[in-house]
PDB file of C-alpha atoms in Angstrom:
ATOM      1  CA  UNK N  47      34.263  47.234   3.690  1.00  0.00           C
ATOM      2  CA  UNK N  48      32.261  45.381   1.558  1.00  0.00           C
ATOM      3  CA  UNK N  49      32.063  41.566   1.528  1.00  0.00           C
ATOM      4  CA  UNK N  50      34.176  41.393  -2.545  1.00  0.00           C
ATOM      5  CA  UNK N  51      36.936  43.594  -0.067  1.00  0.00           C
ATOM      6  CA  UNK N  52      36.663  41.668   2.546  1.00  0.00           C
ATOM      7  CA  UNK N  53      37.204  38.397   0.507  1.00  0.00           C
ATOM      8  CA  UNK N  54      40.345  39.976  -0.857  1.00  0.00           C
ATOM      9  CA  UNK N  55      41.966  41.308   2.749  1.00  0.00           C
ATOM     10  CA  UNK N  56      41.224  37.800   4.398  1.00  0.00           C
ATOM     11  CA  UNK N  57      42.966  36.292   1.306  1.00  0.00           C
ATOM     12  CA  UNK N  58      45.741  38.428   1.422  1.00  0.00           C
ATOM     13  CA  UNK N  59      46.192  38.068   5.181  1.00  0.00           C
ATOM     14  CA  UNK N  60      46.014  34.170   5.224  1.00  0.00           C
ATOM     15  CA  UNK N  61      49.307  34.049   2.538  1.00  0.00           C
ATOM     16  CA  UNK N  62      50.924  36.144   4.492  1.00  0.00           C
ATOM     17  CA  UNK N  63      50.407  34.216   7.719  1.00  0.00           C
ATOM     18  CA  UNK N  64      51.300  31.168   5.878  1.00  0.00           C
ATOM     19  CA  UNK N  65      54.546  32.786   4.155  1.00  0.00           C
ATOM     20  CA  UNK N  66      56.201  34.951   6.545  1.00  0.00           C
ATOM     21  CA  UNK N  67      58.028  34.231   9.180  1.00  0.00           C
ATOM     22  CA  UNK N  68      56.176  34.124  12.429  1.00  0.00           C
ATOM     23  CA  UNK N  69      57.272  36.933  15.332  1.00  0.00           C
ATOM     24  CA  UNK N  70      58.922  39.777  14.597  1.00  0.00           C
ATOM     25  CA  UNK N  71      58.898  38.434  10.137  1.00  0.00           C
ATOM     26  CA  UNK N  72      54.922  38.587  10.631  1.00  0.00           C
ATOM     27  CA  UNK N  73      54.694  41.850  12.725  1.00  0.00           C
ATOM     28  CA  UNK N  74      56.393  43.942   9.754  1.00  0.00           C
ATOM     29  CA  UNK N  75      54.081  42.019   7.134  1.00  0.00           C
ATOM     30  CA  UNK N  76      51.237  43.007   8.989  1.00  0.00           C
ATOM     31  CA  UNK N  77      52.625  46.686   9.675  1.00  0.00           C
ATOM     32  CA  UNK N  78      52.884  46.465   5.470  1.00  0.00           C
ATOM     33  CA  UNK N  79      49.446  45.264   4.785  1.00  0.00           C
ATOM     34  CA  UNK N  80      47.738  48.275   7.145  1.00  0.00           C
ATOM     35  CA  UNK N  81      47.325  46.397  10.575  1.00  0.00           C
ATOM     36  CA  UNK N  82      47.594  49.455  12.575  1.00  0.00           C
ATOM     37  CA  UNK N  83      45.159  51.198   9.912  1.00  0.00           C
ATOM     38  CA  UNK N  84      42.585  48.732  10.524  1.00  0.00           C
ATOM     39  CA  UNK N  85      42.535  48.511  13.581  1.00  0.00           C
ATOM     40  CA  UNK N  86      42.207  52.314  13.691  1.00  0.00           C
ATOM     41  CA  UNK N  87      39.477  52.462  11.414  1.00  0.00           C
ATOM     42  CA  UNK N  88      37.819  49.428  11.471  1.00  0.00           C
ATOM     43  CA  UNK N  89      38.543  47.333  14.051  1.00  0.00           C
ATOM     44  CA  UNK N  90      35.203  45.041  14.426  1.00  0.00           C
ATOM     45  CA  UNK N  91      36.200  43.653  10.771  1.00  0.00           C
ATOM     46  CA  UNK N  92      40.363  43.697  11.754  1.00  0.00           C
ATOM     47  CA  UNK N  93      40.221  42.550  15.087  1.00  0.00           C
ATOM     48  CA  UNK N  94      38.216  39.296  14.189  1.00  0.00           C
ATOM     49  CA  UNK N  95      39.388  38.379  11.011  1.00  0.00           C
ATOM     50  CA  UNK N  96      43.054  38.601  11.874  1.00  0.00           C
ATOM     51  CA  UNK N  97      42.980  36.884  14.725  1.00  0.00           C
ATOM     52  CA  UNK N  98      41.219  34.252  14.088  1.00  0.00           C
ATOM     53  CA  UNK N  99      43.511  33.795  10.718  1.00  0.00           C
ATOM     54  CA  UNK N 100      46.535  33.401  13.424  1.00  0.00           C
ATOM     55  CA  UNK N 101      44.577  30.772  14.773  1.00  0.00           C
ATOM     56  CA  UNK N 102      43.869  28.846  11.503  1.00  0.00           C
ATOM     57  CA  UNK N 103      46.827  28.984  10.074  1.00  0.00           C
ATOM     58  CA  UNK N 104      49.373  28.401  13.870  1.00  0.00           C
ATOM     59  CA  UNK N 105      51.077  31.853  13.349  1.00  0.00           C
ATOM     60  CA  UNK N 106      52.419  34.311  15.541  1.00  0.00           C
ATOM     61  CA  UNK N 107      52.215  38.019  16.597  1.00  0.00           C
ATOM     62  CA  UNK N 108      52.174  40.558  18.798  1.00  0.00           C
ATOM     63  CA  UNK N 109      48.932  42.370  17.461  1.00  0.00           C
ATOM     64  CA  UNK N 110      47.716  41.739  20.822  1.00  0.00           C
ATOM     65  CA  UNK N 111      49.977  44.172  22.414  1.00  0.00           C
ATOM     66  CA  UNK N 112      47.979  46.703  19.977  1.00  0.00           C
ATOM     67  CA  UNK N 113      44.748  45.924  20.577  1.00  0.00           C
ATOM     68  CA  UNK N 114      45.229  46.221  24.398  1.00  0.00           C
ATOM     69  CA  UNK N 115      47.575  49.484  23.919  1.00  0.00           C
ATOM     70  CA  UNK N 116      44.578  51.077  21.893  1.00  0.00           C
ATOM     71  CA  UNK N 117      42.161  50.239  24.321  1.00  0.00           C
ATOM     72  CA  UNK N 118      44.561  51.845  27.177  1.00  0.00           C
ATOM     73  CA  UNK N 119      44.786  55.036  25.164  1.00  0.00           C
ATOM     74  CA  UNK N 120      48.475  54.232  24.629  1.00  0.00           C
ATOM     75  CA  UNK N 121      50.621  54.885  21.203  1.00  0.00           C
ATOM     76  CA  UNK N 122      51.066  51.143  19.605  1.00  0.00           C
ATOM     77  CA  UNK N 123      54.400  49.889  18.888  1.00  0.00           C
ATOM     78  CA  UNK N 124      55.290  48.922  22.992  1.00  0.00           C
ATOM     79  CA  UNK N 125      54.280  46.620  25.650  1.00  0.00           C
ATOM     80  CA  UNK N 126      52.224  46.009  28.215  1.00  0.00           C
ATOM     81  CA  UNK N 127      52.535  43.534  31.610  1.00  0.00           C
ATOM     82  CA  UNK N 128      48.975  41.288  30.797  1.00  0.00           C
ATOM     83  CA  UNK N 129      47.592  39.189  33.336  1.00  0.00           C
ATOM     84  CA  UNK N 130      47.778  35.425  33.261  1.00  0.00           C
ATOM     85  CA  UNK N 131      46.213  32.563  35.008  1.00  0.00           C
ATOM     86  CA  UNK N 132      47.161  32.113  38.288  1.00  0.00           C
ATOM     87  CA  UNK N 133      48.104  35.103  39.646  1.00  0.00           C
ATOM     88  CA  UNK N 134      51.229  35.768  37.456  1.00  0.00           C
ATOM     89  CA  UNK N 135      52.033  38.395  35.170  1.00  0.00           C
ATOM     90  CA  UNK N 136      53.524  38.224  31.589  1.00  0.00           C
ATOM     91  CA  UNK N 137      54.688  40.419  28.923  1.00  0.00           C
ATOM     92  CA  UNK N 138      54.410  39.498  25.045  1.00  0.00           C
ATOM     93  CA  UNK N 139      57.791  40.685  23.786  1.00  0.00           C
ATOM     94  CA  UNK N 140      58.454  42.886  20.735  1.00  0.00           C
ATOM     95  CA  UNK N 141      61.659  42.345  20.465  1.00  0.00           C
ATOM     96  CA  UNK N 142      62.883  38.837  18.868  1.00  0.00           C
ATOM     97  CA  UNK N 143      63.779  37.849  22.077  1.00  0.00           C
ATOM     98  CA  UNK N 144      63.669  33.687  22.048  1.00  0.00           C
ATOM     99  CA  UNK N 145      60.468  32.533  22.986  1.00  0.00           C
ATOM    100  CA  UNK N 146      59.949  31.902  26.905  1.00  0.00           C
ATOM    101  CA  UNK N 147      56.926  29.532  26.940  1.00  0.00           C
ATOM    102  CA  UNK N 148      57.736  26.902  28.633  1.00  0.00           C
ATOM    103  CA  UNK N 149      54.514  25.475  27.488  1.00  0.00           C
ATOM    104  CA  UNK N 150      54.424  27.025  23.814  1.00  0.00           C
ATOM    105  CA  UNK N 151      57.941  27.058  23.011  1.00  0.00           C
ATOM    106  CA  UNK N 152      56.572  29.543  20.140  1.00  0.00           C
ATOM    107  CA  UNK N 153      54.981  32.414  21.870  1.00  0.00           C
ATOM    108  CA  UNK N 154      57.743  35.020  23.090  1.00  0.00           C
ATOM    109  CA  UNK N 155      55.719  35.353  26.673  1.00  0.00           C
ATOM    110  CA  UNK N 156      58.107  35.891  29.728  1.00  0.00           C
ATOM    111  CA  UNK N 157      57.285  36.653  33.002  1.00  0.00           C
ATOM    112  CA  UNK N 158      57.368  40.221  34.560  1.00  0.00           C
ATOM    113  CA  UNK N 159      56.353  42.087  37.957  1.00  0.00           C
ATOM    114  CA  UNK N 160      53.229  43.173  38.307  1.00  0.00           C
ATOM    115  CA  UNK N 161      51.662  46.029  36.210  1.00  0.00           C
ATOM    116  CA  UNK N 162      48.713  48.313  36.739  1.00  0.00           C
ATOM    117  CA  UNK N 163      45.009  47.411  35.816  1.00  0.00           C
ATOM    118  CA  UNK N 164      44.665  47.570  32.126  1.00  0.00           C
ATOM    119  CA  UNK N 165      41.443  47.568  29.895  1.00  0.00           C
ATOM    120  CA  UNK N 166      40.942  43.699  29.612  1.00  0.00           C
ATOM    121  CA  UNK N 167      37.504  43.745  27.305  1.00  0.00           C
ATOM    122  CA  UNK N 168      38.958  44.109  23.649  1.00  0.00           C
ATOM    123  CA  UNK N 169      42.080  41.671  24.260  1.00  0.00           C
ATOM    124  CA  UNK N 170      40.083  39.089  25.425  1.00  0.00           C
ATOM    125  CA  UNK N 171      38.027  39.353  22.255  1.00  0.00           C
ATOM    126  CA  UNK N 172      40.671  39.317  20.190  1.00  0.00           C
ATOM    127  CA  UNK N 173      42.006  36.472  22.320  1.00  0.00           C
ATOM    128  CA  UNK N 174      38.315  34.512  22.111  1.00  0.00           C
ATOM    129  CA  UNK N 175      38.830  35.031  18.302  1.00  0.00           C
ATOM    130  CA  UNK N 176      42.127  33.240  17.950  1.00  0.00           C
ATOM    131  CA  UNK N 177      41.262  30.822  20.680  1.00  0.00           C
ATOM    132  CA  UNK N 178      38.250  30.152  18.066  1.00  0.00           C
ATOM    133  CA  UNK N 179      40.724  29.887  15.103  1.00  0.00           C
ATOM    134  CA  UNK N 180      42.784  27.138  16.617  1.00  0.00           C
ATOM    135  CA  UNK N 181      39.877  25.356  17.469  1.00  0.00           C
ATOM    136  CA  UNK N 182      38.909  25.196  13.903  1.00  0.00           C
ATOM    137  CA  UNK N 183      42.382  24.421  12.795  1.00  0.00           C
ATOM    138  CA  UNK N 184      42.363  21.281  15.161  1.00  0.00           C
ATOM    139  CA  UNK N 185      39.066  20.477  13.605  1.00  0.00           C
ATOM    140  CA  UNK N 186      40.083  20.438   9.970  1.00  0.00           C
ATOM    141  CA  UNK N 187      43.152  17.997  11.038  1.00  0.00           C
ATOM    142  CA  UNK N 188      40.799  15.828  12.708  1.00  0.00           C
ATOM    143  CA  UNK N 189      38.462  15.874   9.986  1.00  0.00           C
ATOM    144  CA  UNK N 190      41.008  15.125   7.341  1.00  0.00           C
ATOM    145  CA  UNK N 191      42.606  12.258   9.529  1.00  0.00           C
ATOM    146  CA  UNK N 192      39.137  10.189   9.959  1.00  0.00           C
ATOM    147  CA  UNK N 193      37.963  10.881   6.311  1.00  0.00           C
ATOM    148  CA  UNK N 194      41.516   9.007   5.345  1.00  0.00           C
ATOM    149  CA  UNK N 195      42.054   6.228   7.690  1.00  0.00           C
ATOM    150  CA  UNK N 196      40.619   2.823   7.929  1.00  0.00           C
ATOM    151  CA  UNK N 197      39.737   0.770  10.841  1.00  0.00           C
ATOM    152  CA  UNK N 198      38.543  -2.966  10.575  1.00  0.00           C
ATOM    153  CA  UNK N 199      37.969  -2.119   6.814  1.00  0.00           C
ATOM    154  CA  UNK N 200      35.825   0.702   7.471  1.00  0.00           C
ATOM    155  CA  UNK N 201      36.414   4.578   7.765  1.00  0.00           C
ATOM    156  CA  UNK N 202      37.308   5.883  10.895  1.00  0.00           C
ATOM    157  CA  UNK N 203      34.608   8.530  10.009  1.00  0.00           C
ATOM    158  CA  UNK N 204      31.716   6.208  10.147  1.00  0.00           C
ATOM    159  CA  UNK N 205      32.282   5.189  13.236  1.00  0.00           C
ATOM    160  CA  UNK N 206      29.746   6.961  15.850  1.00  0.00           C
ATOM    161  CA  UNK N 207      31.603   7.768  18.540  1.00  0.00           C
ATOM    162  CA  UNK N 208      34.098   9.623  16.299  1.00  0.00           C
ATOM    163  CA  UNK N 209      31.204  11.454  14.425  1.00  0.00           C
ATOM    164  CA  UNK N 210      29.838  12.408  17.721  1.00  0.00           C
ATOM    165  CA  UNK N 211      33.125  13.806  19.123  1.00  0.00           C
ATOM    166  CA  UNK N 212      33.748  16.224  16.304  1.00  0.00           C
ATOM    167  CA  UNK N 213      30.237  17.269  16.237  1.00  0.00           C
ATOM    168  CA  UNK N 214      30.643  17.890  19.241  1.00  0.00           C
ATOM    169  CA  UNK N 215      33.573  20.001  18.630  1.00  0.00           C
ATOM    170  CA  UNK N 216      32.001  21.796  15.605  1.00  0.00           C
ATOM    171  CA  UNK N 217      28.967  23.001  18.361  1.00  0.00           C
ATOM    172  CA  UNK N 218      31.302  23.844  20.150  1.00  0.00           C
ATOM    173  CA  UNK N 219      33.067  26.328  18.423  1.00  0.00           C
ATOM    174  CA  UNK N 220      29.896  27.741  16.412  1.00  0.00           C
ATOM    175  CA  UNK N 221      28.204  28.999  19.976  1.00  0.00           C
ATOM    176  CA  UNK N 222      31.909  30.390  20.708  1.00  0.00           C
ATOM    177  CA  UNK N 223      31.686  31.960  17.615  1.00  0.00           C
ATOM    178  CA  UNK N 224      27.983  33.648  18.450  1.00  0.00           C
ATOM    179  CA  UNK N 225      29.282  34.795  21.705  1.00  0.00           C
ATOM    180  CA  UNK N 226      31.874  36.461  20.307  1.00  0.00           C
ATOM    181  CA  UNK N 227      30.178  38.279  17.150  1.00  0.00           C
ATOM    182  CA  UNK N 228      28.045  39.539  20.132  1.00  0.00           C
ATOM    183  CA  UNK N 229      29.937  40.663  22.724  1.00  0.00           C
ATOM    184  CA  UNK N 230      30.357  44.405  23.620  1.00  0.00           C
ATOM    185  CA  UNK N 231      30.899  45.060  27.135  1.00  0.00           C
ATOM    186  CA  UNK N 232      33.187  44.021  29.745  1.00  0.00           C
ATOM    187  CA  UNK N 233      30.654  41.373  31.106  1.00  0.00           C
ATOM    188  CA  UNK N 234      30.076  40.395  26.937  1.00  0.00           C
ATOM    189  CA  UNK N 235      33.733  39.899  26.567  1.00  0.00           C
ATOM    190  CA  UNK N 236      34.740  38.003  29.678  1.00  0.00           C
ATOM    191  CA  UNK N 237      32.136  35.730  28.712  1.00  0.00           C
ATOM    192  CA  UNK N 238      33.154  35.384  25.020  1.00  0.00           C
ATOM    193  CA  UNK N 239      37.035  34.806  26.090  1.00  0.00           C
ATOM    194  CA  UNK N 240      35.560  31.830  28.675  1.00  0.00           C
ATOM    195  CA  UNK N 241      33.571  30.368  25.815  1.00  0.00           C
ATOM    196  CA  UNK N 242      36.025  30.161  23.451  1.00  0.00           C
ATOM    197  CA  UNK N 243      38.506  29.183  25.604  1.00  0.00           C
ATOM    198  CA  UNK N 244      35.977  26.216  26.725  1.00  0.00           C
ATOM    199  CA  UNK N 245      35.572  25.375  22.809  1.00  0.00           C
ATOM    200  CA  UNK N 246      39.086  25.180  21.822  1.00  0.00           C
ATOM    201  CA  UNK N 247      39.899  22.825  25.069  1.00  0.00           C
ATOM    202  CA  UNK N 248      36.656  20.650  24.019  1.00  0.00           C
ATOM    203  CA  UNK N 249      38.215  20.544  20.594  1.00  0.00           C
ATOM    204  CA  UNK N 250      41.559  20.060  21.736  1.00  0.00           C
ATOM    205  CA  UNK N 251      40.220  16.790  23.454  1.00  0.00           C
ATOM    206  CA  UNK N 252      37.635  15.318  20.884  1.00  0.00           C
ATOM    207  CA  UNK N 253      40.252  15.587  18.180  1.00  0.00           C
ATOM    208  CA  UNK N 254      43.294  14.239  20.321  1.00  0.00           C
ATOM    209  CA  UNK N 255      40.754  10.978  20.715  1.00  0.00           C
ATOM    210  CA  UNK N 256      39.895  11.057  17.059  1.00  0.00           C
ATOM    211  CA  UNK N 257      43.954  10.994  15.676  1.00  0.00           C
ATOM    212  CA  UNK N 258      44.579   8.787  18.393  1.00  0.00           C
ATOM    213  CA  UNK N 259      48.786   8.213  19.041  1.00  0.00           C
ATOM    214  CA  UNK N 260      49.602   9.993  15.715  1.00  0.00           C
ATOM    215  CA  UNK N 261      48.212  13.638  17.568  1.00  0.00           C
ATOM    216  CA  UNK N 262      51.192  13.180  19.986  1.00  0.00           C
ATOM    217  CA  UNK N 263      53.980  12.753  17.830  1.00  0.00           C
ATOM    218  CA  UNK N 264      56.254  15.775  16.796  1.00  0.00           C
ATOM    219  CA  UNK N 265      55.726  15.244  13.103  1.00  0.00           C
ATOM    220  CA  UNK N 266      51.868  15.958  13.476  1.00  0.00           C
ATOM    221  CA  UNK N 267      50.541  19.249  13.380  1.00  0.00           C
ATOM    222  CA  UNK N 268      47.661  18.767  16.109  1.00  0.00           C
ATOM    223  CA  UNK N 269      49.665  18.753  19.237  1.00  0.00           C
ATOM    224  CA  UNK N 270      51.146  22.549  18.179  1.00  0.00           C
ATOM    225  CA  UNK N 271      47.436  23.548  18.160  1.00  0.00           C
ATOM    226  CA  UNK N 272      46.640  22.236  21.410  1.00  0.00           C
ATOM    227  CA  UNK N 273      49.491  23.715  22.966  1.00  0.00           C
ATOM    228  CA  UNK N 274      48.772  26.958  21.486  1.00  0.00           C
ATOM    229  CA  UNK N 275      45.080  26.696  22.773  1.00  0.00           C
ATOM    230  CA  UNK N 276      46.337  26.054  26.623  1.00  0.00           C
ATOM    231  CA  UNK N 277      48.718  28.799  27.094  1.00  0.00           C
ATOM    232  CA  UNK N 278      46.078  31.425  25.064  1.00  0.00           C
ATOM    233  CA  UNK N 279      43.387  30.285  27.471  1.00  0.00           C
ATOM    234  CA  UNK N 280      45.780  31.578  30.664  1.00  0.00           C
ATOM    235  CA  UNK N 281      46.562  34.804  28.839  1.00  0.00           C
ATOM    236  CA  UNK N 282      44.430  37.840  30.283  1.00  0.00           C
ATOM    237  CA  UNK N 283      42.008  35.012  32.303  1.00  0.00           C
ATOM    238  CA  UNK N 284      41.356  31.096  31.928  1.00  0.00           C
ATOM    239  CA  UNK N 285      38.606  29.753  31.074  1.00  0.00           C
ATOM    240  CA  UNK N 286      38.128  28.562  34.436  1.00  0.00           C
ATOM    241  CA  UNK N 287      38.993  31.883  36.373  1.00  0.00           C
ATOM    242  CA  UNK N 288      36.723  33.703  33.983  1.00  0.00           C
ATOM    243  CA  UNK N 289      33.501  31.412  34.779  1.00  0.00           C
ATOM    244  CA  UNK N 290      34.064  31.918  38.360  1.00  0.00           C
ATOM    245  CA  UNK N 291      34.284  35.562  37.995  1.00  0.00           C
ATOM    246  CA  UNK N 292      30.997  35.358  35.822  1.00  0.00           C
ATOM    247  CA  UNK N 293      29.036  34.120  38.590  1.00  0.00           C
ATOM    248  CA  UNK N 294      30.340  36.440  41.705  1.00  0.00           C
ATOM    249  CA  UNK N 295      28.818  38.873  38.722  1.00  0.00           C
ATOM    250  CA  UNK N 296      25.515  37.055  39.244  1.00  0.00           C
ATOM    251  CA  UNK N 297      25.424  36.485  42.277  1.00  0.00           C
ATOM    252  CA  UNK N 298      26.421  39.782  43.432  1.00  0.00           C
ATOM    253  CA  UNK N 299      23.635  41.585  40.631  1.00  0.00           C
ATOM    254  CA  UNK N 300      20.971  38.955  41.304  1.00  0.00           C
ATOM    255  CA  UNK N 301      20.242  38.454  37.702  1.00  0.00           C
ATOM    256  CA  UNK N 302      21.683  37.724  34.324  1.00  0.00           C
ATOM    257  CA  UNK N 303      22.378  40.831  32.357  1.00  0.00           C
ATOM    258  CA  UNK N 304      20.710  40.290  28.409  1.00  0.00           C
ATOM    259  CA  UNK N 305      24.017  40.047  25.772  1.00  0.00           C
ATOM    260  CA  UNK N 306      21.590  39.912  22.983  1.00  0.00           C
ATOM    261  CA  UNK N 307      18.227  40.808  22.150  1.00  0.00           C
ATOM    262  CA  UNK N 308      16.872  37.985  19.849  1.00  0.00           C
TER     263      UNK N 308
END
């Protein structure tokens, strides 16, 4: 796929995102643009640009199912019981079932028993890339809000602290983004999903300070975001479980494996 096709598919995928109706509205969409195709075929360009386009734009669907299906060497189309953080175990349902994040009220996640081990490496990229969506997303809101407002007659963008926060934020989510355009492996993508997951929550918080009160309320579109960031950084390992398992890795090898040759 070139990068005029490319250019075209992304386009094509973000008005659908933004036009049909998230869950089981957006699965069919998807199923109508190719999804399943793509992923087939090419998944390093479908994986990446879909998710993080669910990210961006604060829609919904169960591609992930998919992804972690294919990588199981299971038909697509079902479920699968995926690991959460803390010990629990959750399914992402197919079936217009109401949502049952208590968290998220609009990701259709309910809790199940216990499944068997399942190949974890390609969801949590897919996961790092719309973990690194949503951190962009909360990034353009915060951007817009301090290039509009005024404080003591000035722009809340020239103030320092603010500039420093977001820049913050944008560093952020560029190394998440480097990690993940890397990764391979099973170590590579537990260490992507960790990143990102770190990025978004750094995001989350820099831009929550930058809208100030106005990221709380309901008619704002931030606090949405920053929900959907938390409960994505539980699903299939939290940032913080993740980082711990990263160093048992070390300690137990005795040295860092090399993710990229520079």
């Amino acid at each position: 796929m070139d990068t005029a096709e490319r250019g075209l598919l992304e386009e094509a995928l973000r008005k659908t995102m933004t036009t049909a109706e998230s869950g089981t509205g957006l699965d069919s969409a998807l199923a109508g643009l190719g999804w399943t195709q793509m992923l087939a075929e090419e998944p390093d360009t479908a994986v990446p640009l879909v998710f993080r386009l669910l990210g961006e734009t604060g829609a919904r669907a169960s591609v992930l199912n998919d992804v972690v299906l294919r990588a199981a060497g299971r038909p697509e189309g079902g479920t699968l019981p995926l690991p959460y953080a803390g010990g629990v175990w959750v399914e992402w349902a197919r079936d217009g079932s109401p949502p049952g994040s208590a968290l998220d009220p609009g990701l259709p996640l309910r809790r199940v028993d216990p499944g068997e081990a399942v190949p974890l490496a390609a969801g949590r990229r897919a996961l790092g890339w719309w973990l690194l969506g949503t951190g962009r997303a909360m990034l353009g809101l915060a951007r817009a809000h301090v290039l509009d407002r005024q404080q003591f007659g000035r722009p809340l963008a020239s103030f320092q602290a603010l500039r420093h926060r977001l820049a913050e934020a944008f560093v952020a989510l560029e190394g998440a983004e480097a990690v993940l355009a890397a990764a391979e492996d099973d170590t590579g993508s537990l260490l992507a999903k960790a990143v990102a997951g770190r990025a978004a929550l750094t995001t989350a918080r820099h831009c929550q300070q930058a809208l100030g009160g106005i990221g709380f309320t309901a008619e704002h579109a931030l606090h949405r975001h920053v929900e959907r960031a938390l409960v994505l950084d539980g699903l299939l390992g939290s940032t913080r479980e993740l980082t711990r398992e990263a160093g048992a890795l070390l300690l137990r090898e005795g040295r860092a494996r090399r993710l990229v040759d520079l």
